[in-house]
PDB file of C-alpha atoms (C1' of nucleotides) in Angstrom:
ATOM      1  CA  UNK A   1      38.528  14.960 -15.347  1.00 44.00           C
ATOM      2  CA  UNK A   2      35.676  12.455 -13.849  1.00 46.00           C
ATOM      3  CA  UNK A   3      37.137   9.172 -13.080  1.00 46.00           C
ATOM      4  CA  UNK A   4      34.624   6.192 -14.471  1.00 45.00           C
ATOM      5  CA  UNK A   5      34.513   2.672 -13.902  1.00 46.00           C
ATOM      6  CA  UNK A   6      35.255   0.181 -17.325  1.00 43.00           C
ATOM      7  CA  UNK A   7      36.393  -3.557 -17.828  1.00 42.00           C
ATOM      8  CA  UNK A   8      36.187  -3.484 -13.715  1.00 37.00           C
ATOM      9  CA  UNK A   9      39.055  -1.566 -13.584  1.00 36.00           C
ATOM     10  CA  UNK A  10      38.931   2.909 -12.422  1.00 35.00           C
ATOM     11  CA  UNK A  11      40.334   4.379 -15.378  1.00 35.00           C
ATOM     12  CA  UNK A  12      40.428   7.768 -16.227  1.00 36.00           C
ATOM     13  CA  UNK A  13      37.870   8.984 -18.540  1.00 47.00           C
ATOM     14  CA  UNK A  14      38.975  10.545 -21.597  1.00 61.00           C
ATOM     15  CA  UNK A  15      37.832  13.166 -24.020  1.00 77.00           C
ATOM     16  CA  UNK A  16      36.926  10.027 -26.697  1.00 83.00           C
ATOM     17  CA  UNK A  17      35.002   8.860 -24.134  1.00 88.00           C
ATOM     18  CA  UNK A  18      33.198  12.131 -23.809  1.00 91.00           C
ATOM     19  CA  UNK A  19      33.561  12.832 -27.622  1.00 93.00           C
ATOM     20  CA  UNK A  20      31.020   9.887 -28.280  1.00 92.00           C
ATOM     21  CA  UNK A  21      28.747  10.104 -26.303  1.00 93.00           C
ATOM     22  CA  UNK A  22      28.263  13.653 -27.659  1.00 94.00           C
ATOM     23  CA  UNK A  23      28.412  11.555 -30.714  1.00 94.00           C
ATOM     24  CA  UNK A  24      25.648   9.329 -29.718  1.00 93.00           C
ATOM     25  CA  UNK A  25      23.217  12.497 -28.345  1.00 95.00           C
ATOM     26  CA  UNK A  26      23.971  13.906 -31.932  1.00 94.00           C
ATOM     27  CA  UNK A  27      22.999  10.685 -33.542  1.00 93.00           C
ATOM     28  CA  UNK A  28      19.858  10.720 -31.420  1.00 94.00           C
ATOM     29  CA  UNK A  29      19.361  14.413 -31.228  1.00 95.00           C
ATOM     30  CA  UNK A  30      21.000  15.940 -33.937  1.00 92.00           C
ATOM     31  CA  UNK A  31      19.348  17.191 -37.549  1.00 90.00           C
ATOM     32  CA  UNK A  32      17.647  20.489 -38.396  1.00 91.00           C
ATOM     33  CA  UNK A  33      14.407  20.044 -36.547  1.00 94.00           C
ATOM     34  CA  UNK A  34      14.718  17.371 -33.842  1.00 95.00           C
ATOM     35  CA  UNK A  35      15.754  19.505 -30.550  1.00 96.00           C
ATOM     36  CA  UNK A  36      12.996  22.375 -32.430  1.00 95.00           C
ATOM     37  CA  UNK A  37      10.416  20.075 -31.827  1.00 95.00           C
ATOM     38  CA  UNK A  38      11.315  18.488 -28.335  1.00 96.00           C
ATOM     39  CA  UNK A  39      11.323  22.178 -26.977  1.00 95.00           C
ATOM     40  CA  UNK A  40       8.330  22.849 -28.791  1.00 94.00           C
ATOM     41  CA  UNK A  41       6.164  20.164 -27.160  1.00 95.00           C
ATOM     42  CA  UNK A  42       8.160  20.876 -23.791  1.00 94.00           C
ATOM     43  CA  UNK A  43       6.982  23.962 -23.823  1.00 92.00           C
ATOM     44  CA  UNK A  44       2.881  22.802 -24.210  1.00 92.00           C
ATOM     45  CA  UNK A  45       3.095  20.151 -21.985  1.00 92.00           C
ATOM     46  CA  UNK A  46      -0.325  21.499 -20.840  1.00 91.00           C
ATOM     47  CA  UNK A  47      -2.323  21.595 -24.233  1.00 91.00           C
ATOM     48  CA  UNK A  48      -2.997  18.817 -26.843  1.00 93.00           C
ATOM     49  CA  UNK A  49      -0.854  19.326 -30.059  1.00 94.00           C
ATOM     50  CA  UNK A  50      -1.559  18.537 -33.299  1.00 94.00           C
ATOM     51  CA  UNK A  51       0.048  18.353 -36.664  1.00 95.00           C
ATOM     52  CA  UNK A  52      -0.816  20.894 -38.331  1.00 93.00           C
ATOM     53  CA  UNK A  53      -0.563  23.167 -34.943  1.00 92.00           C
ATOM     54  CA  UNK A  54       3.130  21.975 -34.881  1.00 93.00           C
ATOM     55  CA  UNK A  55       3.567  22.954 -38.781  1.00 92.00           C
ATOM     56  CA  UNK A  56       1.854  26.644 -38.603  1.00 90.00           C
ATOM     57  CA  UNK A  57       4.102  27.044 -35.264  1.00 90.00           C
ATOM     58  CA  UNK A  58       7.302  25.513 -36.218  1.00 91.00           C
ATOM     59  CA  UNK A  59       8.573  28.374 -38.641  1.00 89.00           C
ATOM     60  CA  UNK A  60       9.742  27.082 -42.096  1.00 89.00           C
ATOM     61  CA  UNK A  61       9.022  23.024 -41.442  1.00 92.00           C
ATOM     62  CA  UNK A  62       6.952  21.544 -44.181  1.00 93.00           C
ATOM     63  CA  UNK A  63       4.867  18.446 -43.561  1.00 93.00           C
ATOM     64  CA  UNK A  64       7.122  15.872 -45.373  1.00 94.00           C
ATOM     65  CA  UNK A  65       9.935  16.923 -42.427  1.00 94.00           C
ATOM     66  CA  UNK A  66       7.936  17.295 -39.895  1.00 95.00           C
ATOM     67  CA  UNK A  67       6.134  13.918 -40.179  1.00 95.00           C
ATOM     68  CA  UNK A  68       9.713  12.280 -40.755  1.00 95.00           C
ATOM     69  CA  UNK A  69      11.380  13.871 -38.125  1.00 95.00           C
ATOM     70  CA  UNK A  70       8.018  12.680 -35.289  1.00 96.00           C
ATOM     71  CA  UNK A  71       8.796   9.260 -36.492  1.00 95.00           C
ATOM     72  CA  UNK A  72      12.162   9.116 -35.537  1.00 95.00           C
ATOM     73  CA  UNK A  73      11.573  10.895 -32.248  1.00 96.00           C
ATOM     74  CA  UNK A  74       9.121   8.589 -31.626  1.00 95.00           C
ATOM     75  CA  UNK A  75      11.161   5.484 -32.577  1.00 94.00           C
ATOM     76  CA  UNK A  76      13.734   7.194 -29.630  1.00 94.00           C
ATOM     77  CA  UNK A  77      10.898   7.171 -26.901  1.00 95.00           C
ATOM     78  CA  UNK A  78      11.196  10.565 -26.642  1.00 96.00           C
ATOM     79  CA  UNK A  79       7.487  11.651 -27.670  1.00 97.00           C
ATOM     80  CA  UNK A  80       4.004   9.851 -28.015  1.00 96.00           C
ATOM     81  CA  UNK A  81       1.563   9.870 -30.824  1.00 96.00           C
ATOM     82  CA  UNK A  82      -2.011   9.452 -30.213  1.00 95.00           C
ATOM     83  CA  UNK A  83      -4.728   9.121 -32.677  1.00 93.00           C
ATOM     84  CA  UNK A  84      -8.013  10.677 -31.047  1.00 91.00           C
ATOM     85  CA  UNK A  85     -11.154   9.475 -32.458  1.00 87.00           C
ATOM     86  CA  UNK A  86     -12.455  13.049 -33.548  1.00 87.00           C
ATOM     87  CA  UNK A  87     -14.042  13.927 -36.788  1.00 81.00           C
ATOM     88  CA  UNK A  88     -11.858  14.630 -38.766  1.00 85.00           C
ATOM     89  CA  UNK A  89      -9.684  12.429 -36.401  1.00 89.00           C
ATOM     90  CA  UNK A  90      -6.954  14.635 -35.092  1.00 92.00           C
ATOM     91  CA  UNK A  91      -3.544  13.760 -33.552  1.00 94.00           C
ATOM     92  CA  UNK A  92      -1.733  14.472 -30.718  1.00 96.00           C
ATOM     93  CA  UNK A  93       1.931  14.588 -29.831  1.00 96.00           C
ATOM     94  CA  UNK A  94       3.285  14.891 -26.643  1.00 96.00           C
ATOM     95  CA  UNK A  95       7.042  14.698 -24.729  1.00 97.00           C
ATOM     96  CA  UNK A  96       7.672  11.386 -22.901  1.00 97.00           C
ATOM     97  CA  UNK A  97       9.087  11.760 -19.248  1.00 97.00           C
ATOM     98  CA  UNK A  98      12.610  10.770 -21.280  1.00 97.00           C
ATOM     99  CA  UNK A  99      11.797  13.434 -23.917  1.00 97.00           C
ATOM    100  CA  UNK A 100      11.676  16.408 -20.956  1.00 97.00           C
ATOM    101  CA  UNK A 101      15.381  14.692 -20.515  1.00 97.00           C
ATOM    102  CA  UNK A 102      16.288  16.823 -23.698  1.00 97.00           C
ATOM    103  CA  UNK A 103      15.369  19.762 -21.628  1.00 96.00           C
ATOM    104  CA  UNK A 104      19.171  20.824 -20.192  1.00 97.00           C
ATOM    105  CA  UNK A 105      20.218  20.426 -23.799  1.00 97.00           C
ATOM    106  CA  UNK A 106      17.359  22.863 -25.528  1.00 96.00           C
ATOM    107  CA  UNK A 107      18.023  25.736 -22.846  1.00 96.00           C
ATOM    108  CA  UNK A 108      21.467  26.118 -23.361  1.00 97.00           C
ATOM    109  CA  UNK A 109      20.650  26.617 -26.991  1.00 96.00           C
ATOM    110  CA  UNK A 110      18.241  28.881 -26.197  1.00 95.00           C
ATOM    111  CA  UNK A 111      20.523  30.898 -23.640  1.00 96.00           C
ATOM    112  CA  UNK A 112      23.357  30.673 -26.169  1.00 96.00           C
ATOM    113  CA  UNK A 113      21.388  32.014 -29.000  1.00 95.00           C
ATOM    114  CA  UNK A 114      19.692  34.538 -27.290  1.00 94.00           C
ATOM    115  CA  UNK A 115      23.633  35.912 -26.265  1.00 95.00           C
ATOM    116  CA  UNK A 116      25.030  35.284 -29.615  1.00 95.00           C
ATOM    117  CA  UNK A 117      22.614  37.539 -31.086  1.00 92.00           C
ATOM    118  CA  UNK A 118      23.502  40.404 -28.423  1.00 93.00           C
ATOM    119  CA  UNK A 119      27.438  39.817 -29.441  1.00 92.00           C
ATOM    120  CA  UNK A 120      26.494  40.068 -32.679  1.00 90.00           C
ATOM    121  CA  UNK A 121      24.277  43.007 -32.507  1.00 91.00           C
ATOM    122  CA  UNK A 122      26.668  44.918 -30.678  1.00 91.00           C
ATOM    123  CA  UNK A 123      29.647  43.906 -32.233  1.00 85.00           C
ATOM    124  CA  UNK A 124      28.057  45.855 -35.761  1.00 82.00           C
TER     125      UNK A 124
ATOM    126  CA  UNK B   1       7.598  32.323 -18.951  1.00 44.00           C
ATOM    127  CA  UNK B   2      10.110  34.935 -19.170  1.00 44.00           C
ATOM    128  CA  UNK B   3       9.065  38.424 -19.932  1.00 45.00           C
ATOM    129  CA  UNK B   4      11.498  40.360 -22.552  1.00 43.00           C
ATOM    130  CA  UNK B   5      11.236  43.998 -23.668  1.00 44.00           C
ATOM    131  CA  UNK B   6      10.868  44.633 -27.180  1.00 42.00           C
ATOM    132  CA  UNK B   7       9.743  47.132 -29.415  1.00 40.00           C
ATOM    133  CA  UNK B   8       9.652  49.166 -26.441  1.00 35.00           C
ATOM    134  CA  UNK B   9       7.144  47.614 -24.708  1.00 34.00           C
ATOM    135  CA  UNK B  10       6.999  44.158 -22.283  1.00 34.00           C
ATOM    136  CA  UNK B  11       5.375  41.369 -23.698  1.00 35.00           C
ATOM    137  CA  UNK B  12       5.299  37.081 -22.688  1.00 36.00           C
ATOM    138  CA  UNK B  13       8.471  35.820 -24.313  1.00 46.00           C
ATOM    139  CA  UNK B  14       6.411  33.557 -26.704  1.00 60.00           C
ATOM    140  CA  UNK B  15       7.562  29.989 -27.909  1.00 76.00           C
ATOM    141  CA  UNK B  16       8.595  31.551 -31.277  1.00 83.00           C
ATOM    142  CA  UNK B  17      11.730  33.540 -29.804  1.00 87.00           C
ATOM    143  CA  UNK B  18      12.955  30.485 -27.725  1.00 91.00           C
ATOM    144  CA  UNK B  19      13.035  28.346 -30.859  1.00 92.00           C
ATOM    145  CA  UNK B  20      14.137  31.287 -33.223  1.00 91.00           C
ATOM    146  CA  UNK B  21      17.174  31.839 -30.488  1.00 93.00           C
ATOM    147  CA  UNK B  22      17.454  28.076 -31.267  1.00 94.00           C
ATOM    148  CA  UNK B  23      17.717  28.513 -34.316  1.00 93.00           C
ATOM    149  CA  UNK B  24      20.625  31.084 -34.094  1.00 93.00           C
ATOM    150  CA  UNK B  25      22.625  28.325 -32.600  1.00 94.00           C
ATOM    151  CA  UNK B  26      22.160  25.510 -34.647  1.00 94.00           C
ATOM    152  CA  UNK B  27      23.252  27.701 -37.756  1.00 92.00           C
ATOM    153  CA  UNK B  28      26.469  28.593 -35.850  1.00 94.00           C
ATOM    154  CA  UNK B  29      27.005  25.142 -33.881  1.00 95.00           C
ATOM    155  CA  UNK B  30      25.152  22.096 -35.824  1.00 92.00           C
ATOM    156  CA  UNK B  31      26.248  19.927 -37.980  1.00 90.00           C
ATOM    157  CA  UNK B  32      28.610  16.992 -37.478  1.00 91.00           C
ATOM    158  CA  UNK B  33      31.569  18.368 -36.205  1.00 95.00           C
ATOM    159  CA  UNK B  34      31.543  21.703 -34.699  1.00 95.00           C
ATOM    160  CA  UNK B  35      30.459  21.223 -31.387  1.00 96.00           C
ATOM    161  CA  UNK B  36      32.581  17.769 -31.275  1.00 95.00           C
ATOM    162  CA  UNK B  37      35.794  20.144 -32.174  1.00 96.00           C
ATOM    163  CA  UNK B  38      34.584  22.843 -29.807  1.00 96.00           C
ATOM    164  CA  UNK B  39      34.535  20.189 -27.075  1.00 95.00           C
ATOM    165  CA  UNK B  40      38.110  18.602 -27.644  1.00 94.00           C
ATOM    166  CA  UNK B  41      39.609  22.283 -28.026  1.00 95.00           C
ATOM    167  CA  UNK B  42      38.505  23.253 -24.374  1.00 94.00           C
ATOM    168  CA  UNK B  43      39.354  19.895 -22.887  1.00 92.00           C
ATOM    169  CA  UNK B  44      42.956  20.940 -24.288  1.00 92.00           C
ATOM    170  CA  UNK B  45      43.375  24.488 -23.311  1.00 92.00           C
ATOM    171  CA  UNK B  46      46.991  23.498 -21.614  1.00 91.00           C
ATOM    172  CA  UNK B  47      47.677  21.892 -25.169  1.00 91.00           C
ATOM    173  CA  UNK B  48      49.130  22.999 -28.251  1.00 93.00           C
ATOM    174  CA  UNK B  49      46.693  21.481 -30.539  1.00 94.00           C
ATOM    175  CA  UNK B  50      47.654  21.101 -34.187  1.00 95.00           C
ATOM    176  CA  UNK B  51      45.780  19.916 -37.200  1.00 95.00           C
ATOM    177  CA  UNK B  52      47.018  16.400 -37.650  1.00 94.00           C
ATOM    178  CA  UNK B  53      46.729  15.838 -33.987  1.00 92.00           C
ATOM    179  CA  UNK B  54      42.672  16.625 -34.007  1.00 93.00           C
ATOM    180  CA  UNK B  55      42.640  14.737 -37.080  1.00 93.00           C
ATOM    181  CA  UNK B  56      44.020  11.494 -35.009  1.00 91.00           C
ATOM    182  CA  UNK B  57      41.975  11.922 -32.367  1.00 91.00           C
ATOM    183  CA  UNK B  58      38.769  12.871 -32.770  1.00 92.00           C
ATOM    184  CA  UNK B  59      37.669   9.919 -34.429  1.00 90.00           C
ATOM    185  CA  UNK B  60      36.243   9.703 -38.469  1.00 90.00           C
ATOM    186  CA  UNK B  61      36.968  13.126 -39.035  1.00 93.00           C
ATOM    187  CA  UNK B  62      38.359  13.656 -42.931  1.00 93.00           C
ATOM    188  CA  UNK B  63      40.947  15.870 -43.591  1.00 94.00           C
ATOM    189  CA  UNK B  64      38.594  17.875 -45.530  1.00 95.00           C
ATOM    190  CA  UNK B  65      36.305  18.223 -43.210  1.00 95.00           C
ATOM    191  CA  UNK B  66      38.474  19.124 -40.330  1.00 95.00           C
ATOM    192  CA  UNK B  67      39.820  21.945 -42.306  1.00 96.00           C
ATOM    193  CA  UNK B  68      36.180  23.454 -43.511  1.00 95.00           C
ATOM    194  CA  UNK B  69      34.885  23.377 -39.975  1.00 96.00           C
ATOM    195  CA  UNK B  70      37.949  24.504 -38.426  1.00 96.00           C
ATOM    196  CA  UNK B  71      37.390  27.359 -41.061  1.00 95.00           C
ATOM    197  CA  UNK B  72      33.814  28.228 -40.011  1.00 95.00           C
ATOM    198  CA  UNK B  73      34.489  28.363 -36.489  1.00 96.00           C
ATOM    199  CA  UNK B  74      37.276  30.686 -36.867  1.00 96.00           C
ATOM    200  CA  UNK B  75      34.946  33.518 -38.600  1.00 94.00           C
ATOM    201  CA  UNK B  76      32.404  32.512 -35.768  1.00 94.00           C
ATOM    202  CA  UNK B  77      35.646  34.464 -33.424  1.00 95.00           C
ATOM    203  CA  UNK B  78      34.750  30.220 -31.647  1.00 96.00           C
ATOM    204  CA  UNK B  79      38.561  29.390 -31.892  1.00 97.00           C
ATOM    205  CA  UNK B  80      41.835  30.720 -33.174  1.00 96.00           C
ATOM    206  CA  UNK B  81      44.658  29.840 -35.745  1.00 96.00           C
ATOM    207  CA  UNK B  82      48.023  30.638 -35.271  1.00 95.00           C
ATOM    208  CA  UNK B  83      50.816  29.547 -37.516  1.00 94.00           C
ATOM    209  CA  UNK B  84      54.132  28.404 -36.027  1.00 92.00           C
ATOM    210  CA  UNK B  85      57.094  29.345 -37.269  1.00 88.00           C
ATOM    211  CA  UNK B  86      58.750  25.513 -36.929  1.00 87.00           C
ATOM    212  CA  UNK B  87      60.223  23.063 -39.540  1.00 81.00           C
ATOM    213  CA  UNK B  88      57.590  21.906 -40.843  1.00 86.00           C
ATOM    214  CA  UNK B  89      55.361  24.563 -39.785  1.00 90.00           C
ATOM    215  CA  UNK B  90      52.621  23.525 -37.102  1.00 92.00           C
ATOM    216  CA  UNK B  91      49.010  25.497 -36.897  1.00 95.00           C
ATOM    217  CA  UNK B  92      47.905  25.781 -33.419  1.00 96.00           C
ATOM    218  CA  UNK B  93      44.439  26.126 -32.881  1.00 96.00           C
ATOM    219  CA  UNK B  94      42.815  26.768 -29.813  1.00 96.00           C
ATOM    220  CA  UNK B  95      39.442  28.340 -28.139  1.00 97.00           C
ATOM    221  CA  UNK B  96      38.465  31.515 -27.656  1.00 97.00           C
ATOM    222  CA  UNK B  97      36.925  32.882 -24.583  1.00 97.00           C
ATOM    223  CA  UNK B  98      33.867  33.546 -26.608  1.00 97.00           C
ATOM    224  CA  UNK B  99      34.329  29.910 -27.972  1.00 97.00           C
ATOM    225  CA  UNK B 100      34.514  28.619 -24.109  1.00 97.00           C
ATOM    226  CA  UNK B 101      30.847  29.911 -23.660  1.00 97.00           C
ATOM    227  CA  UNK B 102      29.591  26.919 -25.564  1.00 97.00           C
ATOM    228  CA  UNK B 103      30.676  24.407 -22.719  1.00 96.00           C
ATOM    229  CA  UNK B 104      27.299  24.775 -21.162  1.00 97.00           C
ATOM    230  CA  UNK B 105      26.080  23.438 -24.278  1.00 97.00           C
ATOM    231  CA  UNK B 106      28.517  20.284 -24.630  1.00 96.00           C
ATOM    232  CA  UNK B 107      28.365  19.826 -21.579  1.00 96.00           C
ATOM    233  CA  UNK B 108      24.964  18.637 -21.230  1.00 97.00           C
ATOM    234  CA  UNK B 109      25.050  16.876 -24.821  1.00 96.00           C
ATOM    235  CA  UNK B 110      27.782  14.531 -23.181  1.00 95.00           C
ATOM    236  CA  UNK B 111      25.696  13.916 -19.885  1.00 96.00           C
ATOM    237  CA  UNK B 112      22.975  13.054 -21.838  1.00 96.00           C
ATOM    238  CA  UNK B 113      24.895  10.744 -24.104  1.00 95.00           C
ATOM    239  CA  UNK B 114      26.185   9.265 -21.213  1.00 94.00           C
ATOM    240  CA  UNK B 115      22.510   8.237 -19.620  1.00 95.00           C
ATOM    241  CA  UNK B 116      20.881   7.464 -23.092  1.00 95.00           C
ATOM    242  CA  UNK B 117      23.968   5.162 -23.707  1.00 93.00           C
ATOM    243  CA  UNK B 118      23.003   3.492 -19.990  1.00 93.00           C
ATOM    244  CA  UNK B 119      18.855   3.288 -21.021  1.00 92.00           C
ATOM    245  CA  UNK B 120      19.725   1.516 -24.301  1.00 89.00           C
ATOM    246  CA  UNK B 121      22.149  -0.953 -22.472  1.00 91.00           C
ATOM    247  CA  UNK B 122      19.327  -1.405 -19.527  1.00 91.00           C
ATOM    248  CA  UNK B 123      16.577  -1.829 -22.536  1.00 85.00           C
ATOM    249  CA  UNK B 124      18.390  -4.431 -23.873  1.00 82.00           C
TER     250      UNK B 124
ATOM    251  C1'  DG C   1     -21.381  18.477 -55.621  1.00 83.57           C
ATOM    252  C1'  DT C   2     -17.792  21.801 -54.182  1.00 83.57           C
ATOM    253  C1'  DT C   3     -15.048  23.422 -50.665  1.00 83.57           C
ATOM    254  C1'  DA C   4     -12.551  22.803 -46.485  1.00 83.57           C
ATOM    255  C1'  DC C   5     -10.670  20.616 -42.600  1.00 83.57           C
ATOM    256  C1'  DT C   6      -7.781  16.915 -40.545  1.00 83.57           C
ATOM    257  C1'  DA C   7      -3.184  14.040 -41.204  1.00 83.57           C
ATOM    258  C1'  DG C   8      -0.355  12.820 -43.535  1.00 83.57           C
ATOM    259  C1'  DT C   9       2.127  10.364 -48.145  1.00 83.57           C
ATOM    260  C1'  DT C  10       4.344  10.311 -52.567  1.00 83.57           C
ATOM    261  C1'  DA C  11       7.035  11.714 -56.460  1.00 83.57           C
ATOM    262  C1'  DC C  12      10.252  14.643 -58.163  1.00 83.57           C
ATOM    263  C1'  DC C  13      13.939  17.591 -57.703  1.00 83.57           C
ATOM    264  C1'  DT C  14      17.864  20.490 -55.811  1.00 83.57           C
ATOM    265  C1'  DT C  15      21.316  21.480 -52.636  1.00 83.57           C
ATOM    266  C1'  DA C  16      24.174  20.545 -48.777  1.00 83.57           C
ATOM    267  C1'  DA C  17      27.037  17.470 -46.461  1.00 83.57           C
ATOM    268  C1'  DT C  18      30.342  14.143 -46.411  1.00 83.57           C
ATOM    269  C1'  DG C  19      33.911  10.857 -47.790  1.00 83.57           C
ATOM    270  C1'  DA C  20      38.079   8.648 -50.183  1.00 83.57           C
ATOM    271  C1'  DA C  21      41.956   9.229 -52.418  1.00 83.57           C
ATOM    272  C1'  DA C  22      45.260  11.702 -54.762  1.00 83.57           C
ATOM    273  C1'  DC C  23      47.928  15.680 -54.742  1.00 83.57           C
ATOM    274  C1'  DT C  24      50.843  20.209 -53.449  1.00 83.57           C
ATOM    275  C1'  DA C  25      54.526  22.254 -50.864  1.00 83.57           C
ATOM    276  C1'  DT C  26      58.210  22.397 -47.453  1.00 83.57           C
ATOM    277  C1'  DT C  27      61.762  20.401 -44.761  1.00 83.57           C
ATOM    278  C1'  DA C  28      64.313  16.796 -42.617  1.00 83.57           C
ATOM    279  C1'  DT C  29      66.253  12.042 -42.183  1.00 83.57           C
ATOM    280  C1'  DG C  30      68.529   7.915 -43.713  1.00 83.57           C
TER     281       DG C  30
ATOM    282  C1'  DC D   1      67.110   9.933 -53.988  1.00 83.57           C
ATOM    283  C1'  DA D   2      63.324   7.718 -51.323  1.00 83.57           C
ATOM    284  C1'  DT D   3      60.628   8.197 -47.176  1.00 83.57           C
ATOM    285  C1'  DA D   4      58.177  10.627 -43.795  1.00 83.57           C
ATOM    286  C1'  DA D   5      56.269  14.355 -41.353  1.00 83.57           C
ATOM    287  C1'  DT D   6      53.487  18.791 -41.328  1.00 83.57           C
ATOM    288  C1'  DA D   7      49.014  21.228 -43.207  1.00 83.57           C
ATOM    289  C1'  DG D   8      46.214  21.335 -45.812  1.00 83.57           C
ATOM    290  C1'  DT D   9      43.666  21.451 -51.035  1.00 83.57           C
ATOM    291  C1'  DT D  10      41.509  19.376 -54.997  1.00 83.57           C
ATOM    292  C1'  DT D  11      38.838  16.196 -57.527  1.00 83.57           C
ATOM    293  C1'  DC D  12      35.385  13.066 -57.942  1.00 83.57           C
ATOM    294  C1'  DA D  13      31.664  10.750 -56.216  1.00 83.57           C
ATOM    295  C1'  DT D  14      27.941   9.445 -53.077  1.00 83.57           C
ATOM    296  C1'  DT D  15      24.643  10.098 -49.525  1.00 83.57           C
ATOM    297  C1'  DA D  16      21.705  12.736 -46.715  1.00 83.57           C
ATOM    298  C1'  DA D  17      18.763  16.496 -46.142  1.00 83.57           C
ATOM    299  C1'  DG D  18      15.347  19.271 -47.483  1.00 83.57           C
ATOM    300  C1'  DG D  19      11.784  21.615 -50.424  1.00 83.57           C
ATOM    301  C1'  DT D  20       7.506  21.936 -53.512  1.00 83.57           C
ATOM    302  C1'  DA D  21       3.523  20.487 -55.041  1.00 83.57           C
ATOM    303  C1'  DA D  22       0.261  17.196 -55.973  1.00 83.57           C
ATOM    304  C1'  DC D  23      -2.227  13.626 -54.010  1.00 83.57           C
ATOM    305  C1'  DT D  24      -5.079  10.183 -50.756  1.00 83.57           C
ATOM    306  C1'  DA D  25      -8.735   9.516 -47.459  1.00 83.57           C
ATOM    307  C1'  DG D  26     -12.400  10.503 -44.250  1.00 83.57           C
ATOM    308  C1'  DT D  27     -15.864  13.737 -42.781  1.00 83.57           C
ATOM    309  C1'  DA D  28     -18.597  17.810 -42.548  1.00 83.57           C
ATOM    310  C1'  DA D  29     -20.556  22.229 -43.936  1.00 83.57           C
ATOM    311  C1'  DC D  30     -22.652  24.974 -47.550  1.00 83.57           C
TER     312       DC D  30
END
DNA sequence: GTTACTAGTTACCTTAATGAAACTATTATG
DNA sequence: CATAATAGTTTCATTAAGGTAACTAGTAAC
């Protein structure tokens, strides 16, 4: 196990150690939607998202969650919300740099998920 | 993005099947606990690992709870139960290969928790 | 003036998640 | 016989999460 510096003294880190800061990411990251919409806008980096893009893309999220879970992301730095001054005035959402952070996280889900569903189709 | 075969043909892997594939694994892995137990399991494959002993140290965790995830992650084929035949009788628990496959996925929640835990601190 | 688009908000409701504490059962120790 | 340890389960209660549908507000097209 990694060895990590504390109280000025080397120490050996141990799994609490590593159990909260998973605890902290969860805090941060965790929920139904949260790491759904980081990839999401991860993924468009090159277009201009809006709401109601995000709610007819975002299978099954209904407005009242979806606005919710922007503010917290946004509250976390991790995205940007920018009124543009178009009739009817749109909005767009984008990742920070310290959302595309989130990125590891999101792919391993993905790569997970896309195997779990093999092992589960072939385990029938 | 990646290509994928499907319905016989090759098509773009769209946004849609990333985040569905997503979706897989948050049904499996999210919530509160699962991935936290999943994580203190592999750290301890040289261990015998029994209930009371998760209970202690992974921290908050109800009794209750422990035993209901514990549960689900068992018919997920994640980790195993095995009673003990001692006086009083232990339950070992312990990760499955499949189970070890979601250390990717830990794995980068605890790096991240690690440098979100140093950008608050530096914020501050 | 009615409909439709944007971006939400609000009220109401249901279900899921979680927690605290008490309890069961077995066996051993003092 | 009381205490303590194991591994949970059960009950009761609260909180968090999530959904539906109606609604606001500004603007434009028909």
């Amino acid at each position: 196990m990694a060895k990590i510096k504390r109280d000025g003294v080397l120490r050996e880190a141990n799994c609490t150690e590593e159990l909260l800061a998973m605890r902290d990411s969860l805090d941060v990251l965790g929920g139904k939607w949260k790491l759904m919409i980081l990839r999401f806008l991860t993924n468009r980096t090159h277009q201009v998202i809006h709401f109601k893009k995000m709610q007819r893309e975002i299978e099954g999220i209904s407005a009242k969650m979806l606005s919710k879970e922007l503010k917290d992301l946004e509250v976390n730095l991790l995205i940007t919300r920018k009124v543009q001054d178009t009739k009817p005035i749109t909005v767009a959402y984008s990742v920070t740099e310290y959302g595309k952070s989130v990125l590891p996280v999101t792919e391993t889900l993905v790569q997970w998920g896309l195997n779990h569903r093999e092992k589960i189709i072939e385990s029938i």
